[in-house]
Amino acid sequence: MNAVVAAVLIMLALSLCRIHVVVALILGAISGGLIAGLSLEDTITAFNNGLGGGATVALSYATLGAFAVAIGKSGLAHALADRALALVGKQDDGAAATGIRFVIIGILLAIAISSQNVLPIHIAFIPLVVPPLLYVMARLNMDRRLVACVLTFGLITPYMFLPVGFGGIYLKEILLANIENNGVATDGLNVMSAMALPALGMLAGLLVAVFVSYRGERQYNMEAIARTERVDVSYSPRTLTMALVAIVAAFVVQLWLDSMILGALAGFVLFNVSGVVKWKEADDLFTEGMKMLAMIGFIMIAASGFAEVMRATGDIATLVQGSVAAIGDNRALAAFLMLAVGLLITMGIGSSFSTIPIIAALYVPLAVQMGFSPLAIVALVGTAGALGDAGSPASDSTLGPTAGLNVDGQHNHIWDTVVPTFLHYNLPLLGFGWLAAMVL
């Protein structure tokens, strides 16, 4: 069996058996290296060499976590939760409760989308905004799997369709740059046109999750939520105003210096200077924030090690070449297999941004040979990279929602986030991505 396929399947199987994701990634990487014929020493060396690739991301999440805790100290999230709870208290019928559910879904969706462009703090908003809303959602009997699907949609679709914020990095700096480096001119190409159909597939999955799969009620233990999340946080117009000012400052610094780390630090320091966070509390709050997203950071570091072992095996190229051998002159089959291989790679690595450089060098020459248009090639490679971001145990687009929804231990990462997002987004993305490759 191909070592990459075996490693990803082992990692996924262990994760589904509720083995911690970091352990699953390490065991999957070692298994893949040994299956490829690497020695145990070479496998571990490759894994260690790859760990540094996730360090910057991990540090970014740690500082963003500290910034998120400081925003929480201002009471902004609790003000939103209190307002929602007041609306729940006034409801007198099922129709009113349904309306409030959709308001919460709409707010979370808007924040998730904005976290990719308007205020590009990515998943750092989730542990800040979601936990204070858990009590309200439980009162409404909202299924947390629905919330996980909503958040994952907002974290992925903007970067794969809108060329701003993280989308500017994914679509312009990574996708178009790698396609051009491999021999296809991208001048004048409208990347939004290429990715419109795949984005429509994501939207279709969201609508199914909201109106079909998880529209029913689900019961949660209210006492467990009350013990963990109904902590009183005082707030005033001044603290809420300072929270908004700090958010704007973090946004400006991030754009100015192109650094999420420095942007988050600027926002945190502003909270200190303004007195919202007292100087004697600053050290403890910063440590608390770093711990809040530390697990995600470690998983991203382990995923980088996993990816490096997969590269060291040389079986990624073998996997693609084997697919080519099975294709012949069938463009429809070629498009499907390229997307399927992209799904498999991203599921293992956990990062669309890291997948593009791996597959572009192999896919672009093949697609040119098969007669795909430049626009279709952009759609193929862009979709193949994004496939698997939803539904990967090691993806921050699934880890983030779990971090917010599981603070009381009632939301399982694999069965309540990974499996629902895989089914609702990867399957339609496969279909709509294939359609885009065939019609463009």
Coordinates of C-alpha atoms in Angstrom, one line a residue, residues 125-423:
F125 CA -12.4 34.4 18.5
I126 CA -14.0 31.0 19.1
P127 CA -12.9 30.4 22.8
L128 CA -13.8 34.0 23.4
V129 CA -17.3 34.2 21.9
V130 CA -18.7 30.6 21.9
P131 CA -18.4 29.5 25.6
P132 CA -20.5 32.3 27.0
L133 CA -23.2 31.4 24.5
L134 CA -23.3 27.7 25.5
Y135 CA -25.8 28.3 28.3
V136 CA -28.1 30.1 25.9
M137 CA -27.8 27.4 23.2
A138 CA -28.5 24.7 25.7
R139 CA -31.7 26.6 26.8
L140 CA -32.7 26.6 23.2
N141 CA -31.7 22.9 22.8
M142 CA -29.4 23.8 19.9
D143 CA -27.4 21.0 18.4
R144 CA -23.7 21.9 18.8
R145 CA -22.9 19.9 15.7
L146 CA -24.8 22.6 13.8
V147 CA -22.7 25.3 15.4
A148 CA -19.5 23.4 14.5
C149 CA -20.6 23.2 10.8
V150 CA -21.5 26.9 10.8
L151 CA -18.1 27.9 12.3
T152 CA -16.1 25.7 9.9
F153 CA -18.0 27.1 6.9
G154 CA -17.0 30.6 8.0
L155 CA -13.4 29.6 8.6
I156 CA -12.9 27.9 5.2
T157 CA -15.1 29.4 2.5
P158 CA -13.9 33.0 2.7
Y159 CA -10.2 32.1 2.2
M160 CA -11.0 29.8 -0.8
F161 CA -13.2 32.4 -2.5
L162 CA -12.5 35.9 -1.4
P163 CA -8.9 37.2 -2.3
V164 CA -8.6 39.3 0.8
G165 CA -7.2 38.6 4.3
F166 CA -6.3 34.9 4.5
G167 CA -7.9 34.5 1.1
G168 CA -5.3 36.9 -0.3
I169 CA -2.6 34.6 1.0
Y170 CA -4.2 31.3 -0.1
L171 CA -5.5 32.4 -3.5
K172 CA -2.8 34.9 -4.6
E173 CA 0.4 34.2 -2.8
I174 CA 0.1 30.4 -2.7
L175 CA -2.4 29.1 -5.3
L176 CA -1.7 31.4 -8.3
A177 CA 2.0 31.7 -7.5
N178 CA 2.5 28.0 -7.5
I179 CA 0.5 27.5 -10.6
E180 CA 2.5 30.1 -12.4
N181 CA 5.8 28.7 -11.1
N182 CA 4.8 25.4 -12.7
G183 CA 4.3 26.8 -16.2
V184 CA 0.7 28.2 -16.5
A185 CA 0.3 32.0 -16.9
T186 CA -2.2 33.4 -14.4
D187 CA -2.2 37.1 -15.6
G188 CA -5.8 38.3 -16.1
L189 CA -7.3 35.2 -14.5
N190 CA -10.3 35.9 -12.2
V191 CA -9.6 33.6 -9.3
M192 CA -13.1 34.2 -7.8
S193 CA -14.7 32.9 -11.1
A194 CA -12.5 29.8 -10.8
M195 CA -13.5 29.1 -7.2
A196 CA -17.2 30.2 -7.4
L197 CA -18.6 26.7 -8.0
P198 CA -16.5 25.1 -5.2
A199 CA -17.6 27.8 -2.8
L200 CA -21.2 27.1 -3.9
G201 CA -20.6 23.5 -2.8
M202 CA -19.6 24.7 0.6
L203 CA -22.8 26.8 0.8
A204 CA -24.9 23.8 -0.2
G205 CA -23.3 21.8 2.6
L206 CA -24.1 24.6 5.1
L207 CA -27.7 24.8 4.1
V208 CA -28.1 21.0 4.5
A209 CA -26.6 21.2 8.0
V210 CA -28.8 24.1 9.1
F211 CA -32.1 23.0 7.5
V212 CA -31.9 19.2 7.4
S213 CA -29.3 17.4 9.4
Y214 CA -29.2 19.4 12.6
R215 CA -32.4 21.4 12.7
G216 CA -33.8 19.2 15.5
E217 CA -33.2 19.6 19.2
R218 CA -30.4 18.1 21.3
Q219 CA -30.3 18.0 25.1
Y220 CA -27.2 19.0 27.1
N221 CA -26.4 18.9 30.9
M222 CA -27.2 22.4 32.1
E223 CA -25.4 21.9 35.4
A224 CA -22.1 21.0 33.6
I225 CA -22.4 24.2 31.5
A226 CA -23.2 26.3 34.6
R227 CA -20.2 25.0 36.4
T228 CA -17.9 26.0 33.6
E229 CA -19.3 29.0 31.8
R230 CA -21.8 31.1 33.7
V231 CA -19.1 33.0 35.4
D232 CA -20.1 36.6 36.1
V233 CA -18.0 39.1 34.2
S234 CA -18.6 42.8 34.9
Y235 CA -18.7 45.2 32.0
S236 CA -19.5 48.8 31.3
P237 CA -19.8 51.0 28.2
R238 CA -16.1 52.0 28.8
T239 CA -14.8 48.4 28.8
L240 CA -16.9 47.5 25.8
T241 CA -15.6 50.6 23.9
M242 CA -12.0 49.8 24.8
A243 CA -12.5 46.2 23.5
L244 CA -13.6 47.6 20.2
V245 CA -10.7 50.0 20.1
A246 CA -8.2 47.2 20.9
I247 CA -9.7 45.0 18.2
V248 CA -9.3 47.9 15.6
A249 CA -5.7 48.5 16.8
A250 CA -4.8 44.8 16.5
F251 CA -6.3 44.8 13.0
V252 CA -4.3 47.9 11.9
V253 CA -1.0 46.6 13.4
Q254 CA -1.5 43.3 11.8
L255 CA -2.1 44.8 8.3
W256 CA 0.8 47.3 8.8
L257 CA 3.4 44.8 9.9
D258 CA 1.9 41.7 8.3
S259 CA 2.2 39.8 11.7
M260 CA -0.7 38.2 13.6
I261 CA 1.7 37.9 16.6
L262 CA 2.5 41.6 16.8
G263 CA -1.2 42.6 16.1
A264 CA -2.4 40.4 19.0
L265 CA 0.3 41.8 21.3
A266 CA -0.6 45.4 20.4
G267 CA -4.2 44.7 21.3
F268 CA -3.2 43.0 24.6
V269 CA -0.9 45.9 25.6
L270 CA -3.7 48.4 24.8
F271 CA -6.0 46.5 27.3
N272 CA -3.2 46.9 29.9
V273 CA -2.7 50.6 29.3
S274 CA -6.4 51.3 29.4
G275 CA -6.8 49.6 32.7
V276 CA -9.3 47.0 31.5
V277 CA -6.7 44.4 32.3
K278 CA -4.8 45.4 35.5
W279 CA -1.0 45.2 35.4
K280 CA -0.9 42.8 38.3
E281 CA -3.3 40.5 36.4
A282 CA -1.6 40.8 33.0
D283 CA 0.9 37.9 33.5
D284 CA -1.7 35.4 34.6
L285 CA -4.1 36.5 31.9
F286 CA -1.5 36.1 29.2
T287 CA -0.6 32.7 30.5
E288 CA -4.2 31.7 30.6
G289 CA -4.7 32.8 27.0
M290 CA -1.7 30.9 25.8
K291 CA -2.9 27.7 27.5
M292 CA -6.4 28.2 26.0
L293 CA -5.0 27.6 22.4
A294 CA -1.9 25.6 23.4
M295 CA -3.4 22.2 22.4
I296 CA -4.2 23.6 18.9
G297 CA -0.6 24.8 18.6
F298 CA 0.8 21.4 19.6
I299 CA -1.4 19.7 17.1
M300 CA -0.3 22.1 14.3
I301 CA 3.3 21.4 15.2
A302 CA 2.7 17.6 15.1
A303 CA 0.9 18.0 11.8
S304 CA 4.0 19.8 10.3
G305 CA 6.1 16.8 11.4
F306 CA 3.6 14.4 9.9
A307 CA 3.7 16.4 6.6
E308 CA 7.6 16.3 6.5
V309 CA 7.6 12.5 6.9
M310 CA 5.1 12.2 4.1
R311 CA 7.4 14.3 1.8
A312 CA 10.4 12.2 2.9
T313 CA 8.7 9.0 1.8
G314 CA 8.5 10.2 -1.8
D315 CA 5.1 8.4 -2.0
I316 CA 3.1 11.6 -2.6
A317 CA 4.6 11.7 -6.2
T318 CA 4.0 7.9 -6.5
L319 CA 0.4 8.3 -5.4
V320 CA -0.2 11.0 -8.1
Q321 CA 1.7 9.1 -10.8
G322 CA -0.3 6.0 -10.0
S323 CA -3.5 8.0 -10.4
V324 CA -2.2 9.2 -13.8
A325 CA -1.6 5.7 -14.9
A326 CA -5.2 4.8 -14.2
I327 CA -6.6 7.9 -16.0
G328 CA -5.6 7.4 -19.6
D329 CA -7.4 10.0 -21.7
N330 CA -10.4 10.4 -19.4
R331 CA -10.5 14.0 -18.3
A332 CA -13.5 13.4 -16.0
L333 CA -11.7 10.7 -14.2
A334 CA -8.5 12.8 -14.1
A335 CA -10.3 15.6 -12.4
F336 CA -12.0 13.3 -9.8
L337 CA -8.7 11.5 -8.9
M338 CA -6.8 14.7 -8.5
L339 CA -9.4 16.0 -6.2
A340 CA -9.6 12.7 -4.2
V341 CA -5.8 12.7 -3.8
G342 CA -5.9 16.3 -2.6
L343 CA -8.5 15.3 -0.1
L344 CA -6.4 12.5 1.2
I345 CA -3.2 14.7 1.5
T346 CA -5.0 17.6 3.3
M347 CA -6.8 15.2 5.6
G348 CA -3.4 14.0 6.8
I349 CA -1.5 17.3 6.9
G350 CA -4.5 19.4 8.2
S351 CA -3.5 22.5 6.2
S352 CA -4.8 23.6 2.8
F353 CA -2.0 26.2 2.7
S354 CA 0.6 23.5 3.1
T355 CA -1.0 21.2 0.6
I356 CA -0.9 23.5 -2.4
P357 CA 2.9 23.6 -2.9
I358 CA 3.0 19.7 -2.6
I359 CA 0.4 19.0 -5.3
A360 CA 0.8 22.0 -7.7
A361 CA 4.2 20.7 -9.0
L362 CA 2.5 17.4 -9.9
Y363 CA -1.0 18.5 -10.9
V364 CA -0.3 21.5 -13.1
P365 CA 1.8 19.7 -15.8
L366 CA -0.7 16.8 -15.7
A367 CA -3.7 19.1 -16.2
V368 CA -2.0 21.0 -19.0
Q369 CA -1.3 17.6 -20.7
M370 CA -4.9 16.6 -20.3
G371 CA -6.1 19.9 -21.9
F372 CA -7.6 21.7 -19.0
S373 CA -8.0 25.4 -19.3
P374 CA -6.0 27.8 -17.0
L375 CA -9.2 28.7 -15.1
A376 CA -10.0 25.0 -14.7
I377 CA -6.5 24.3 -13.4
V378 CA -6.9 27.0 -10.8
A379 CA -10.2 25.5 -9.7
L380 CA -8.7 22.0 -9.6
V381 CA -5.7 22.8 -7.6
G382 CA -7.5 25.3 -5.4
T383 CA -10.3 22.9 -4.6
A384 CA -7.9 19.9 -4.1
G385 CA -6.0 22.0 -1.6
A386 CA -9.1 23.1 0.3
L387 CA -10.6 19.6 0.4
G388 CA -10.0 17.9 3.7
D389 CA -9.5 21.1 5.7
A390 CA -13.1 20.5 6.9
G391 CA -13.1 17.1 8.4
S392 CA -9.4 16.7 9.2
P393 CA -8.7 15.9 12.9
A394 CA -5.6 18.1 12.7
S395 CA -7.1 21.1 10.9
D396 CA -7.5 24.4 12.9
S397 CA -10.9 24.7 11.1
T398 CA -12.1 21.8 13.2
L399 CA -9.9 22.2 16.2
G400 CA -11.1 25.8 16.7
P401 CA -14.9 24.9 16.9
T402 CA -14.1 22.1 19.3
A403 CA -12.1 24.4 21.6
G404 CA -15.1 26.6 22.1
L405 CA -17.9 23.9 22.1
N406 CA -16.2 21.4 24.4
V407 CA -15.3 23.5 27.4
D408 CA -17.8 21.5 29.5
G409 CA -16.8 18.1 28.1
Q410 CA -20.1 17.6 26.1
H411 CA -18.7 17.9 22.5
N412 CA -16.5 15.3 21.1
H413 CA -13.9 16.5 18.6
I414 CA -14.1 13.5 16.2
W415 CA -17.8 12.6 16.3
D416 CA -19.3 16.0 16.9
T417 CA -17.0 18.2 14.7
V418 CA -14.8 16.2 12.4
V419 CA -17.4 13.7 11.1
P420 CA -20.2 16.3 10.6
T421 CA -17.9 18.8 8.8
F422 CA -16.4 16.0 6.6
L423 CA -19.8 14.8 5.5

